[in-house]
PDB file of C-alpha atoms in Angstrom:
ATOM      1  CA  MET A   6      -0.256   0.055   0.001  1.00 58.00           C
ATOM      2  CA  THR A   7       1.248   3.320  -0.951  1.00 63.00           C
ATOM      3  CA  THR A   8       2.065   5.961   1.426  1.00 61.00           C
ATOM      4  CA  ALA A   9      -0.556   8.163  -0.084  1.00 59.00           C
ATOM      5  CA  ALA A  10      -3.156   5.579   0.467  1.00 55.00           C
ATOM      6  CA  VAL A  11      -2.321   5.038   4.063  1.00 51.00           C
ATOM      7  CA  LEU A  12      -2.610   8.776   4.897  1.00 52.00           C
ATOM      8  CA  HIS A  13      -5.920   8.409   3.287  1.00 54.00           C
ATOM      9  CA  LEU A  14      -7.293   5.612   5.163  1.00 53.00           C
ATOM     10  CA  ARG A  15      -6.369   7.418   8.239  1.00 58.00           C
ATOM     11  CA  ARG A  16      -8.138  10.379   7.396  1.00 58.00           C
ATOM     12  CA  LEU A  17     -11.004   8.347   6.541  1.00 51.00           C
ATOM     13  CA  THR A  18     -10.803   6.273  10.118  1.00 52.00           C
ATOM     14  CA  SER A  19     -10.059   9.623  12.168  1.00 55.00           C
ATOM     15  CA  ALA A  20     -12.536  11.499  10.829  1.00 51.00           C
ATOM     16  CA  PRO A  21     -15.934  12.275  13.056  1.00 55.00           C
ATOM     17  CA  GLN A  22     -18.376   9.619  12.614  1.00 57.00           C
ATOM     18  CA  GLU A  23     -21.704  10.904  11.565  1.00 58.00           C
ATOM     19  CA  LEU A  24     -24.025   9.768  14.343  1.00 55.00           C
ATOM     20  CA  PRO A  25     -27.583   8.746  13.419  1.00 58.00           C
ATOM     21  CA  SER A  26     -30.011  11.609  14.087  1.00 61.00           C
ATOM     22  CA  ALA A  27     -31.387  12.248  17.350  1.00 67.00           C
ATOM     23  CA  LEU A  28     -34.807  10.728  18.131  1.00 72.00           C
ATOM     24  CA  PRO A  29     -37.698  13.273  18.066  1.00 75.00           C
ATOM     25  CA  PRO A  30     -38.693  14.345  21.507  1.00 75.00           C
ATOM     26  CA  PRO A  31     -41.605  12.308  23.174  1.00 74.00           C
ATOM     27  CA  THR A  32     -45.047  13.634  21.831  1.00 72.00           C
ATOM     28  CA  PRO A  33     -46.453  15.390  24.988  1.00 71.00           C
ATOM     29  CA  ALA A  34     -49.681  13.857  26.904  1.00 69.00           C
ATOM     30  CA  PRO A  35     -52.832  15.290  25.705  1.00 73.00           C
ATOM     31  CA  PRO A  36     -54.311  17.853  28.500  1.00 78.00           C
ATOM     32  CA  ARG A  37     -56.391  16.039  30.978  1.00 86.00           C
ATOM     33  CA  PHE A  38     -59.868  17.826  32.268  1.00 91.00           C
ATOM     34  CA  ASP A  39     -60.687  14.963  34.663  1.00 93.00           C
ATOM     35  CA  ARG A  40     -57.807  15.813  37.137  1.00 94.00           C
ATOM     36  CA  LEU A  41     -56.272  18.461  39.442  1.00 94.00           C
ATOM     37  CA  GLN A  42     -53.396  20.088  37.265  1.00 94.00           C
ATOM     38  CA  PRO A  43     -49.913  20.372  38.562  1.00 95.00           C
ATOM     39  CA  GLY A  44     -49.382  23.415  40.604  1.00 94.00           C
ATOM     40  CA  THR A  45     -52.871  23.228  42.180  1.00 95.00           C
ATOM     41  CA  ARG A  46     -52.839  24.324  45.712  1.00 95.00           C
ATOM     42  CA  VAL A  47     -54.973  21.632  47.852  1.00 96.00           C
ATOM     43  CA  ILE A  48     -55.258  20.684  51.476  1.00 95.00           C
ATOM     44  CA  VAL A  49     -55.051  17.514  52.759  1.00 95.00           C
ATOM     45  CA  GLN A  50     -58.184  16.308  54.755  1.00 92.00           C
ATOM     46  CA  ARG A  51     -59.955  13.133  56.314  1.00 91.00           C
ATOM     47  CA  LEU A  52     -56.531  10.727  56.267  1.00 92.00           C
ATOM     48  CA  GLN A  53     -57.137   7.982  58.828  1.00 91.00           C
ATOM     49  CA  ALA A  54     -53.424   6.618  59.070  1.00 89.00           C
ATOM     50  CA  ARG A  55     -51.665  10.027  58.851  1.00 91.00           C
ATOM     51  CA  GLN A  56     -54.140  12.582  60.789  1.00 92.00           C
ATOM     52  CA  GLU A  57     -51.400  14.746  61.926  1.00 92.00           C
ATOM     53  CA  LEU A  58     -51.463  15.693  58.110  1.00 92.00           C
ATOM     54  CA  ASN A  59     -55.073  16.895  58.125  1.00 92.00           C
ATOM     55  CA  GLY A  60     -54.963  20.266  57.246  1.00 91.00           C
ATOM     56  CA  GLN A  61     -51.834  20.913  55.800  1.00 93.00           C
ATOM     57  CA  ALA A  62     -51.530  22.768  52.539  1.00 94.00           C
ATOM     58  CA  GLY A  63     -49.800  21.636  49.195  1.00 95.00           C
ATOM     59  CA  ARG A  64     -49.142  21.695  45.591  1.00 96.00           C
ATOM     60  CA  VAL A  65     -50.250  18.750  43.222  1.00 96.00           C
ATOM     61  CA  GLN A  66     -46.733  17.426  41.304  1.00 96.00           C
ATOM     62  CA  LYS A  67     -48.636  14.975  39.416  1.00 95.00           C
ATOM     63  CA  PHE A  68     -51.151  12.078  38.952  1.00 95.00           C
ATOM     64  CA  LEU A  69     -49.891   8.708  39.290  1.00 95.00           C
ATOM     65  CA  ASP A  70     -51.767   6.926  37.260  1.00 93.00           C
ATOM     66  CA  ASP A  71     -50.867   3.277  38.120  1.00 94.00           C
ATOM     67  CA  LYS A  72     -51.697   4.165  41.962  1.00 95.00           C
ATOM     68  CA  GLY A  73     -54.566   6.236  41.165  1.00 94.00           C
ATOM     69  CA  ARG A  74     -53.427   8.793  43.660  1.00 95.00           C
ATOM     70  CA  TYR A  75     -51.673  12.596  43.623  1.00 96.00           C
ATOM     71  CA  GLU A  76     -48.462  13.141  44.295  1.00 97.00           C
ATOM     72  CA  VAL A  77     -48.203  16.261  46.265  1.00 96.00           C
ATOM     73  CA  ARG A  78     -45.796  18.466  48.030  1.00 96.00           C
ATOM     74  CA  LEU A  79     -46.468  19.698  51.471  1.00 95.00           C
ATOM     75  CA  GLU A  80     -45.902  23.333  52.021  1.00 92.00           C
ATOM     76  CA  VAL A  81     -43.929  22.402  55.187  1.00 85.00           C
ATOM     77  CA  GLU A  82     -40.267  22.495  56.194  1.00 79.00           C
ATOM     78  CA  PRO A  83     -38.424  20.211  55.055  1.00 83.00           C
ATOM     79  CA  ALA A  84     -40.648  20.053  51.869  1.00 82.00           C
ATOM     80  CA  LYS A  85     -42.236  16.408  52.284  1.00 91.00           C
ATOM     81  CA  LEU A  86     -43.662  14.524  49.159  1.00 94.00           C
ATOM     82  CA  ILE A  87     -46.854  12.833  49.811  1.00 94.00           C
ATOM     83  CA  SER A  88     -48.721   9.896  47.847  1.00 95.00           C
ATOM     84  CA  VAL A  89     -52.812  10.822  48.518  1.00 94.00           C
ATOM     85  CA  GLN A  90     -55.776   9.522  47.222  1.00 95.00           C
ATOM     86  CA  PRO A  91     -58.406  12.005  45.515  1.00 94.00           C
ATOM     87  CA  HIS A  92     -60.831  12.159  48.073  1.00 93.00           C
ATOM     88  CA  ASN A  93     -58.392  13.199  50.516  1.00 94.00           C
ATOM     89  CA  LEU A  94     -57.586  16.431  48.805  1.00 95.00           C
ATOM     90  CA  LEU A  95     -59.936  19.656  48.703  1.00 94.00           C
ATOM     91  CA  GLN A  96     -58.695  22.016  45.871  1.00 94.00           C
ATOM     92  CA  MET A  97     -58.117  25.609  46.997  1.00 94.00           C
ATOM     93  CA  VAL A  98     -59.963  27.841  44.615  1.00 94.00           C
ATOM     94  CA  ASP A  99     -59.280  31.250  44.724  1.00 92.00           C
ATOM     95  CA  ASN A 100     -61.173  34.011  43.434  1.00 92.00           C
ATOM     96  CA  ALA A 101     -64.642  31.769  44.332  1.00 93.00           C
ATOM     97  CA  ALA A 102     -67.489  34.798  44.346  1.00 90.00           C
ATOM     98  CA  LEU A 103     -70.574  34.252  46.685  1.00 87.00           C
ATOM     99  CA  LEU A 104     -73.542  34.937  44.617  1.00 84.00           C
ATOM    100  CA  ASN A 105     -76.364  37.226  45.573  1.00 79.00           C
ATOM    101  CA  HIS A 106     -74.403  38.943  48.000  1.00 78.00           C
ATOM    102  CA  ASP A 107     -74.213  42.545  48.069  1.00 76.00           C
ATOM    103  CA  PRO A 108     -71.331  43.899  48.306  1.00 77.00           C
ATOM    104  CA  PRO A 109     -70.034  40.882  46.422  1.00 74.00           C
ATOM    105  CA  ILE A 110     -67.967  38.432  48.379  1.00 83.00           C
ATOM    106  CA  ALA A 111     -64.660  36.778  47.398  1.00 89.00           C
ATOM    107  CA  GLY A 112     -62.104  34.453  48.553  1.00 91.00           C
ATOM    108  CA  THR A 113     -60.510  31.379  48.524  1.00 92.00           C
ATOM    109  CA  ILE A 114     -62.172  27.815  49.447  1.00 91.00           C
ATOM    110  CA  VAL A 115     -60.323  26.517  52.541  1.00 90.00           C
ATOM    111  CA  ASN A 116     -62.161  23.913  54.063  1.00 89.00           C
ATOM    112  CA  SER A 117     -65.080  21.427  53.708  1.00 89.00           C
ATOM    113  CA  ARG A 118     -67.584  19.206  55.482  1.00 87.00           C
ATOM    114  CA  VAL A 119     -69.990  17.018  55.100  1.00 86.00           C
ATOM    115  CA  GLU A 120     -73.834  17.574  56.680  1.00 88.00           C
ATOM    116  CA  ASP A 121     -75.629  14.954  58.209  1.00 87.00           C
ATOM    117  CA  ASP A 122     -78.043  15.262  55.100  1.00 87.00           C
ATOM    118  CA  GLY A 123     -75.244  13.956  53.068  1.00 84.00           C
ATOM    119  CA  THR A 124     -74.829  17.827  51.546  1.00 87.00           C
ATOM    120  CA  ALA A 125     -71.517  18.924  50.981  1.00 89.00           C
ATOM    121  CA  GLN A 126     -70.308  22.766  52.235  1.00 91.00           C
ATOM    122  CA  PHE A 127     -67.485  24.606  51.631  1.00 92.00           C
ATOM    123  CA  ALA A 128     -65.618  27.614  53.722  1.00 90.00           C
ATOM    124  CA  LEU A 129     -65.125  30.483  51.946  1.00 91.00           C
ATOM    125  CA  GLN A 130     -62.437  32.805  53.691  1.00 90.00           C
ATOM    126  CA  THR A 131     -62.573  36.211  52.045  1.00 85.00           C
ATOM    127  CA  HIS A 132     -59.822  38.373  51.202  1.00 73.00           C
ATOM    128  CA  GLY A 133     -58.419  39.776  54.096  1.00 73.00           C
ATOM    129  CA  ALA A 134     -60.423  38.470  56.675  1.00 74.00           C
ATOM    130  CA  GLN A 135     -60.109  35.470  59.330  1.00 77.00           C
ATOM    131  CA  GLU A 136     -63.880  34.407  59.620  1.00 81.00           C
ATOM    132  CA  MET A 137     -64.957  31.704  57.126  1.00 88.00           C
ATOM    133  CA  THR A 138     -68.513  31.890  55.266  1.00 88.00           C
ATOM    134  CA  TRP A 139     -69.922  28.063  54.999  1.00 91.00           C
ATOM    135  CA  VAL A 140     -71.625  27.594  51.860  1.00 90.00           C
ATOM    136  CA  THR A 141     -73.010  24.882  49.449  1.00 91.00           C
ATOM    137  CA  CYS A 142     -71.331  24.978  45.932  1.00 90.00           C
ATOM    138  CA  ASP A 143     -74.392  26.188  44.183  1.00 91.00           C
ATOM    139  CA  LYS A 144     -73.905  29.492  45.902  1.00 91.00           C
ATOM    140  CA  LEU A 145     -70.335  30.305  44.332  1.00 91.00           C
ATOM    141  CA  ARG A 146     -69.479  31.435  40.896  1.00 93.00           C
ATOM    142  CA  LEU A 147     -66.211  29.296  40.598  1.00 94.00           C
ATOM    143  CA  PRO A 148     -63.414  30.537  38.383  1.00 95.00           C
ATOM    144  CA  LYS A 149     -62.087  29.285  35.008  1.00 95.00           C
ATOM    145  CA  GLY A 150     -59.665  26.269  35.683  1.00 95.00           C
ATOM    146  CA  THR A 151     -61.669  24.710  38.921  1.00 95.00           C
ATOM    147  CA  LEU A 152     -61.975  20.886  38.353  1.00 96.00           C
ATOM    148  CA  VAL A 153     -65.430  20.005  39.229  1.00 95.00           C
ATOM    149  CA  LYS A 154     -67.566  16.815  39.816  1.00 95.00           C
ATOM    150  CA  ILE A 155     -70.853  16.384  37.786  1.00 96.00           C
ATOM    151  CA  THR A 156     -73.977  15.575  39.836  1.00 93.00           C
ATOM    152  CA  GLY A 157     -77.525  15.456  39.729  1.00 93.00           C
ATOM    153  CA  LEU A 158     -77.967  15.373  36.072  1.00 95.00           C
ATOM    154  CA  ARG A 159     -81.358  13.767  34.847  1.00 94.00           C
ATOM    155  CA  ALA A 160     -81.186  14.113  31.435  1.00 91.00           C
ATOM    156  CA  LYS A 161     -77.945  12.683  30.952  1.00 94.00           C
ATOM    157  CA  PRO A 162     -77.330  10.553  34.046  1.00 95.00           C
ATOM    158  CA  ALA A 163     -74.594   8.749  32.816  1.00 96.00           C
ATOM    159  CA  LEU A 164     -72.116  11.885  33.192  1.00 96.00           C
ATOM    160  CA  ASN A 165     -72.727  11.838  36.983  1.00 96.00           C
ATOM    161  CA  GLY A 166     -69.730  11.305  38.984  1.00 94.00           C
ATOM    162  CA  SER A 167     -67.450  12.170  36.291  1.00 95.00           C
ATOM    163  CA  TRP A 168     -65.207  14.885  36.253  1.00 95.00           C
ATOM    164  CA  ALA A 169     -64.767  18.248  33.946  1.00 96.00           C
ATOM    165  CA  THR A 170     -62.636  21.850  33.926  1.00 96.00           C
ATOM    166  CA  ILE A 171     -64.985  24.899  33.958  1.00 96.00           C
ATOM    167  CA  GLU A 172     -64.040  26.846  30.966  1.00 96.00           C
ATOM    168  CA  SER A 173     -66.310  29.862  31.592  1.00 95.00           C
ATOM    169  CA  TRP A 174     -69.583  31.428  32.707  1.00 94.00           C
ATOM    170  CA  ASP A 175     -72.522  31.796  30.300  1.00 95.00           C
ATOM    171  CA  ASP A 176     -74.243  34.465  32.049  1.00 91.00           C
ATOM    172  CA  ALA A 177     -77.314  34.717  29.707  1.00 94.00           C
ATOM    173  CA  ALA A 178     -77.913  30.742  30.197  1.00 94.00           C
ATOM    174  CA  GLY A 179     -76.821  30.992  33.563  1.00 92.00           C
ATOM    175  CA  ARG A 180     -74.533  27.902  33.314  1.00 94.00           C
ATOM    176  CA  TYR A 181     -70.884  26.823  33.514  1.00 96.00           C
ATOM    177  CA  VAL A 182     -69.362  25.899  30.068  1.00 97.00           C
ATOM    178  CA  VAL A 183     -66.890  22.791  31.390  1.00 97.00           C
ATOM    179  CA  ALA A 184     -65.027  20.708  29.474  1.00 96.00           C
ATOM    180  CA  ARG A 185     -64.592  16.889  29.487  1.00 95.00           C
ATOM    181  CA  SER A 186     -62.157  16.756  26.834  1.00 93.00           C
ATOM    182  CA  ALA A 187     -60.507  18.806  24.245  1.00 91.00           C
ATOM    183  CA  THR A 188     -63.513  18.655  22.197  1.00 92.00           C
ATOM    184  CA  GLU A 189     -66.458  18.086  24.599  1.00 94.00           C
ATOM    185  CA  LYS A 190     -67.890  21.024  26.147  1.00 95.00           C
ATOM    186  CA  ILE A 191     -71.371  20.989  28.120  1.00 95.00           C
ATOM    187  CA  LYS A 192     -73.399  23.544  30.214  1.00 97.00           C
ATOM    188  CA  LEU A 193     -74.414  23.127  33.531  1.00 96.00           C
ATOM    189  CA  ARG A 194     -76.221  24.557  36.307  1.00 95.00           C
ATOM    190  CA  PRO A 195     -74.424  25.617  39.620  1.00 93.00           C
ATOM    191  CA  VAL A 196     -76.461  23.012  41.323  1.00 93.00           C
ATOM    192  CA  ASN A 197     -75.000  20.339  39.329  1.00 95.00           C
ATOM    193  CA  VAL A 198     -71.236  20.816  40.096  1.00 94.00           C
ATOM    194  CA  THR A 199     -69.449  20.214  42.974  1.00 93.00           C
ATOM    195  CA  ILE A 200     -65.461  20.532  43.682  1.00 92.00           C
ATOM    196  CA  MET A 201     -66.039  17.415  46.436  1.00 75.00           C
ATOM    197  CA  GLN A 202     -63.522  14.856  45.758  1.00 66.00           C
TER     198      GLN A 202
END
């Protein structure tokens, strides 16, 4: 082999090798309208095994599909991650407004309870005040982005118990516009939604 051929062969073998192009990034999962979104503030409630955590505030990190639980980072020092069943969380809804009240009252939902007759009530803590007003969900105007459970529908009973996300309020119809998916939206009266998990 001639000297020129050897040099050519060395150039070929020492040249940077072209690597196969990187795989495209994974396709993001489609948005869910039946789950609390990451970053949602919640309060832990009704835990039996770890009652010391009841009343603690935290933020949803993600939903663990394989466990049917939310991963929540508690707002404590040091920060603590816990795995919680949906019915042990109450979303803290900011800017919820009390209907038919003059002057208007807005605040944050900070607690819940179930009356003896099974009626769910929610504590609205008004901005800048310590006292709480206990009301049923149909007495509140819930803001966009609130996760709600559909309840009490007679025309479409199959939807009862399913979850949706509020998109807007239709003033003329007196109904929420809620999304069950990216393509399915329905209108619901306030009496047909609740935030109780």
